[in-house]
Tab-separated table of C-alpha atoms in Angstrom:
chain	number	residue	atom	x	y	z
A	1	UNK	CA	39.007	37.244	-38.719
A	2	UNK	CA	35.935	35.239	-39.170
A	3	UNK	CA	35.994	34.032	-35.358
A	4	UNK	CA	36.033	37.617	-34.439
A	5	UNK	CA	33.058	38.366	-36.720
A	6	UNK	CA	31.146	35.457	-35.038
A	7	UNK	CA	32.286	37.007	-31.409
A	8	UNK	CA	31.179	40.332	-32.930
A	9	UNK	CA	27.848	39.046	-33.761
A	10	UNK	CA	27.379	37.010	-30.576
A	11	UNK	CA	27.996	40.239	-28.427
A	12	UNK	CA	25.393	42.264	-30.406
A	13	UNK	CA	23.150	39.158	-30.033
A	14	UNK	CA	22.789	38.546	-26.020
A	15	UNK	CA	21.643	42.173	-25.060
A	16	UNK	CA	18.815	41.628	-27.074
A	17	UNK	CA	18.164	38.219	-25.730
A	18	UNK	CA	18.579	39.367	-22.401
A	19	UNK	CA	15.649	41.351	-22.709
A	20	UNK	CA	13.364	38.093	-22.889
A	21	UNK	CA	14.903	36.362	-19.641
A	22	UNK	CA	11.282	36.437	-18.119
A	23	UNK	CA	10.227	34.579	-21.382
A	24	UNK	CA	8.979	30.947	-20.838
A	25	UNK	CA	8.281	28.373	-23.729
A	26	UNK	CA	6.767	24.573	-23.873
A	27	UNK	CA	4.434	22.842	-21.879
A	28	UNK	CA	6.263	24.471	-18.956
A	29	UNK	CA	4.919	28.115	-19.455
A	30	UNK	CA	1.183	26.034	-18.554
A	31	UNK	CA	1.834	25.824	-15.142
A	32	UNK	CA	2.844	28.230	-12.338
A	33	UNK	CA	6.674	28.514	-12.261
A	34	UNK	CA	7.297	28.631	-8.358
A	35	UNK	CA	5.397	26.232	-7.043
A	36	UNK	CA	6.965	22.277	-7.443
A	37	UNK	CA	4.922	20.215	-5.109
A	38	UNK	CA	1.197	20.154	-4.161
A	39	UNK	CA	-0.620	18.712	-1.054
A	40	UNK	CA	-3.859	17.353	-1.265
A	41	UNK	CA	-5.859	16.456	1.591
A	42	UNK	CA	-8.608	13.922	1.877
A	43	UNK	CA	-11.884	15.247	0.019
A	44	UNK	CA	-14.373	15.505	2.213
A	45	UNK	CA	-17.996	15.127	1.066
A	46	UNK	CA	-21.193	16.181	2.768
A	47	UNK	CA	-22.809	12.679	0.535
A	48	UNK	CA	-24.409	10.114	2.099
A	49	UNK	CA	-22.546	8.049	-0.822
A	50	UNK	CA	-19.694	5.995	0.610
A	51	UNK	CA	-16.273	6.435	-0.165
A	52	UNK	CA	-17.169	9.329	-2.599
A	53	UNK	CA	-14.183	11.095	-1.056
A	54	UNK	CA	-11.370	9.233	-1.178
A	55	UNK	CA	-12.593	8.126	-4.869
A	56	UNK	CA	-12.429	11.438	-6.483
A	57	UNK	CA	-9.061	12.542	-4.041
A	58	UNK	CA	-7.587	9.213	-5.664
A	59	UNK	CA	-8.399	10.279	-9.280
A	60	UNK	CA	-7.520	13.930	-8.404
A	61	UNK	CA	-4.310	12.851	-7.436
A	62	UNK	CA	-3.048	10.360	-10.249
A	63	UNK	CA	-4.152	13.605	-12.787
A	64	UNK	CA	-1.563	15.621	-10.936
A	65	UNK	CA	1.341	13.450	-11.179
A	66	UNK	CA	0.004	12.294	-15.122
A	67	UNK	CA	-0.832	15.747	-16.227
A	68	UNK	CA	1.286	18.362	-14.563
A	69	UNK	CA	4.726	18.644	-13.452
A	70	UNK	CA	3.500	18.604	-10.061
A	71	UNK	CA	4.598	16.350	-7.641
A	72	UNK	CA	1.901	15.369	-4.481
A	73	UNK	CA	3.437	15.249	-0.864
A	74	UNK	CA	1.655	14.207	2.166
A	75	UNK	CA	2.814	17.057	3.928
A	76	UNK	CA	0.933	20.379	4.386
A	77	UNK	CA	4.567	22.167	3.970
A	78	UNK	CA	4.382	21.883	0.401
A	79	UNK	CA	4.735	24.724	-2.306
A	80	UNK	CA	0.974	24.832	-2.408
A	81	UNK	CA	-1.912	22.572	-0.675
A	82	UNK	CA	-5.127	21.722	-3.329
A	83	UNK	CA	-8.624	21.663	-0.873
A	84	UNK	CA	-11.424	19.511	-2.415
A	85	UNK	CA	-14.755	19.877	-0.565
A	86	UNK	CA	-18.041	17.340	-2.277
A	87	UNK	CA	-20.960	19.785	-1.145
A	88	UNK	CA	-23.408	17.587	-3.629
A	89	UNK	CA	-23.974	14.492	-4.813
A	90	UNK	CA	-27.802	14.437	-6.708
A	91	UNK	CA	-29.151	11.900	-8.612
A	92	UNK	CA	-32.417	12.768	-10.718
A	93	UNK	CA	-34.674	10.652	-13.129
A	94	UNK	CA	-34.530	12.083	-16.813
A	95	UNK	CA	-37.109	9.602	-18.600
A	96	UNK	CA	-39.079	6.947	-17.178
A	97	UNK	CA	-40.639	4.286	-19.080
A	98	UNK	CA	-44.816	3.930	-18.793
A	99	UNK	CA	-44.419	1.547	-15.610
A	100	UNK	CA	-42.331	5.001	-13.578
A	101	UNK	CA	-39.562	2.573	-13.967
A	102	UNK	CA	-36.293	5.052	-14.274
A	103	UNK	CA	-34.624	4.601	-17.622
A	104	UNK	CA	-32.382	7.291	-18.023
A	105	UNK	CA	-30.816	9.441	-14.955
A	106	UNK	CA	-28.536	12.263	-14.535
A	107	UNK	CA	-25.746	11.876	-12.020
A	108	UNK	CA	-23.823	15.074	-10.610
A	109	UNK	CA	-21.234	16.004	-8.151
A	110	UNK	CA	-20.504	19.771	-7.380
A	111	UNK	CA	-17.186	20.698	-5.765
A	112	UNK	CA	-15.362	23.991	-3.912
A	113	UNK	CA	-11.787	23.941	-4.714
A	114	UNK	CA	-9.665	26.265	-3.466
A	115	UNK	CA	-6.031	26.082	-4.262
A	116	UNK	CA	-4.099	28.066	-1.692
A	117	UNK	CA	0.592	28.805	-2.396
A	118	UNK	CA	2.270	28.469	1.144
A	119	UNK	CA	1.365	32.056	1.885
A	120	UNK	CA	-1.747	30.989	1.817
A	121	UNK	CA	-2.964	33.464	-1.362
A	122	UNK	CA	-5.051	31.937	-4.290
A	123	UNK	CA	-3.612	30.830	-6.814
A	124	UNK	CA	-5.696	29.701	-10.163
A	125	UNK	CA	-8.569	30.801	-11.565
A	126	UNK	CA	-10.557	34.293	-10.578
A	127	UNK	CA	-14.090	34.022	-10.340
A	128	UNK	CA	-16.393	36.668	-10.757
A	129	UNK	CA	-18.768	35.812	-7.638
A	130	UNK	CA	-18.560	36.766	-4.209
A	131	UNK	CA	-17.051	33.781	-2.658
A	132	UNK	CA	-14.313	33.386	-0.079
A	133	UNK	CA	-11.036	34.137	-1.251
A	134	UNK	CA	-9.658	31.281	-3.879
A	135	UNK	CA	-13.271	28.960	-4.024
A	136	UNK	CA	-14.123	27.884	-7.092
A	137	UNK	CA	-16.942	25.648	-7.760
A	138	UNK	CA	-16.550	22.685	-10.381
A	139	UNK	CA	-19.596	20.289	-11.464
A	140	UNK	CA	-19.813	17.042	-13.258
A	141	UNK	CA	-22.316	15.008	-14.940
A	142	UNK	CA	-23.087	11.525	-15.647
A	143	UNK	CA	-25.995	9.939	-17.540
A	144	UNK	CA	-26.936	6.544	-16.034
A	145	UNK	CA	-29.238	3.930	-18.033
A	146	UNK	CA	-30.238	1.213	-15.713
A	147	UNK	CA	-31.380	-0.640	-18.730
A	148	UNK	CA	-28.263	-0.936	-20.431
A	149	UNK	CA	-26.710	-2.494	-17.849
A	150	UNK	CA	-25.268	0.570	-16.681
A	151	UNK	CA	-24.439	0.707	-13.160
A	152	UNK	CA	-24.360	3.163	-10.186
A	153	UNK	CA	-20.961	3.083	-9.370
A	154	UNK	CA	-19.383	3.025	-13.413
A	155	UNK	CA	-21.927	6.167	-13.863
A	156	UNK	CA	-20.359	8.223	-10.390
A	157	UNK	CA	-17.451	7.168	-11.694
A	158	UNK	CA	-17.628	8.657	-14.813
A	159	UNK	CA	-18.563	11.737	-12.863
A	160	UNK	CA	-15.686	11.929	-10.513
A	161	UNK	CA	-13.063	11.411	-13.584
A	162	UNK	CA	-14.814	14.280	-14.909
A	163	UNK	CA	-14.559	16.172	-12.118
A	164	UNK	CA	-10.830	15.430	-11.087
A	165	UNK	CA	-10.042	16.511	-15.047
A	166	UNK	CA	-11.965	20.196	-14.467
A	167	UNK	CA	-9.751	20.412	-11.112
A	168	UNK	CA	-6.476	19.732	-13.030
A	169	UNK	CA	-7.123	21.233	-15.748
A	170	UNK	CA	-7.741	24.175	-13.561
A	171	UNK	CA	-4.072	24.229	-12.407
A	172	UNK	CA	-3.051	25.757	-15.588
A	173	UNK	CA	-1.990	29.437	-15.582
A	174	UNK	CA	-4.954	31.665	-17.580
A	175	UNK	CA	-3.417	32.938	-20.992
């Protein structure tokens, strides 16, 4: 008698639950559900800055496989290929001490990302600007004090781990 209550109960139970198949929970419901693997190609960068590019499509990369449950293939057949294009690297001079010696600069990188699924259709966020289909543009900044210590390549560093966070964290679905 009491199993058939419990059988009772379980039938009135899974129509209702049926209703929220399309319902996702956890970290999972962060990230779009069909695509598994991303490709990334080599960033290229219109800087004169030397291996600018392959820095940030390192850090870019090792964010993927830490942060999402994307997994990065080499191949261009993947679920969905990331596109990473440097279109500026500027440096400028903030304060300068009474000798026009630089004491405090500003280091930024600006970015087009375009995340494209294997039909080739955006996918990510919308932005409100006329751009081509799927281009978003990302920016970074670094300060860099000479004086300190500090030195170029630990401040564009700084600046490209910034960056390659803003790209990630632009691979989660908007709420």
């Amino acid at each position: 008698m009491i199993a058939t209550g419990r059988f009772l109960s379980l039938l009135l139970v899974l129509p209702a639950a049926g209703g929220c198949a399309q319902y996702r929970f956890g970290s999972g419901t962060l990230y779009a559900p069909d695509v598994q693997t991303v490709h990334v190609p080599m960033i290229e960068s219109e800087s004169f800055r030397r291996d600018l590019g392959e820095r940030l499509t390192e850090a870019v990369v090792k964010k993927i496989e830490l942060y999402t449950p994307y997994k990065v293939v080499g191949t261009p057949a993947a679920d969905s290929v990331l596109t990473v294009r440097v279109v500026s690297d500027t440096r400028r001079t903030e304060a300068e001490d009474p000798f026009d010696q630089p004491r405090l600069l500003n280091n930024e990188i600006i970015a087009q990302v375009s995340w494209l699924n294997r039909r080739r259709l955006p996918i990510g966020p919308a932005q409100a600007l006329p751009v081509p289909a799927g281009v978003v543009d990302f920016r970074a900044n670094s300060q860099l004090i000479p004086a300190a210590g500090q030195s170029v390549a630990t401040a564009q560093q700084q600046a490209i781990e910034e960056l390659a966070d803003q790209i990630v964290g632009a691979m989660e679905e908007p709420w």
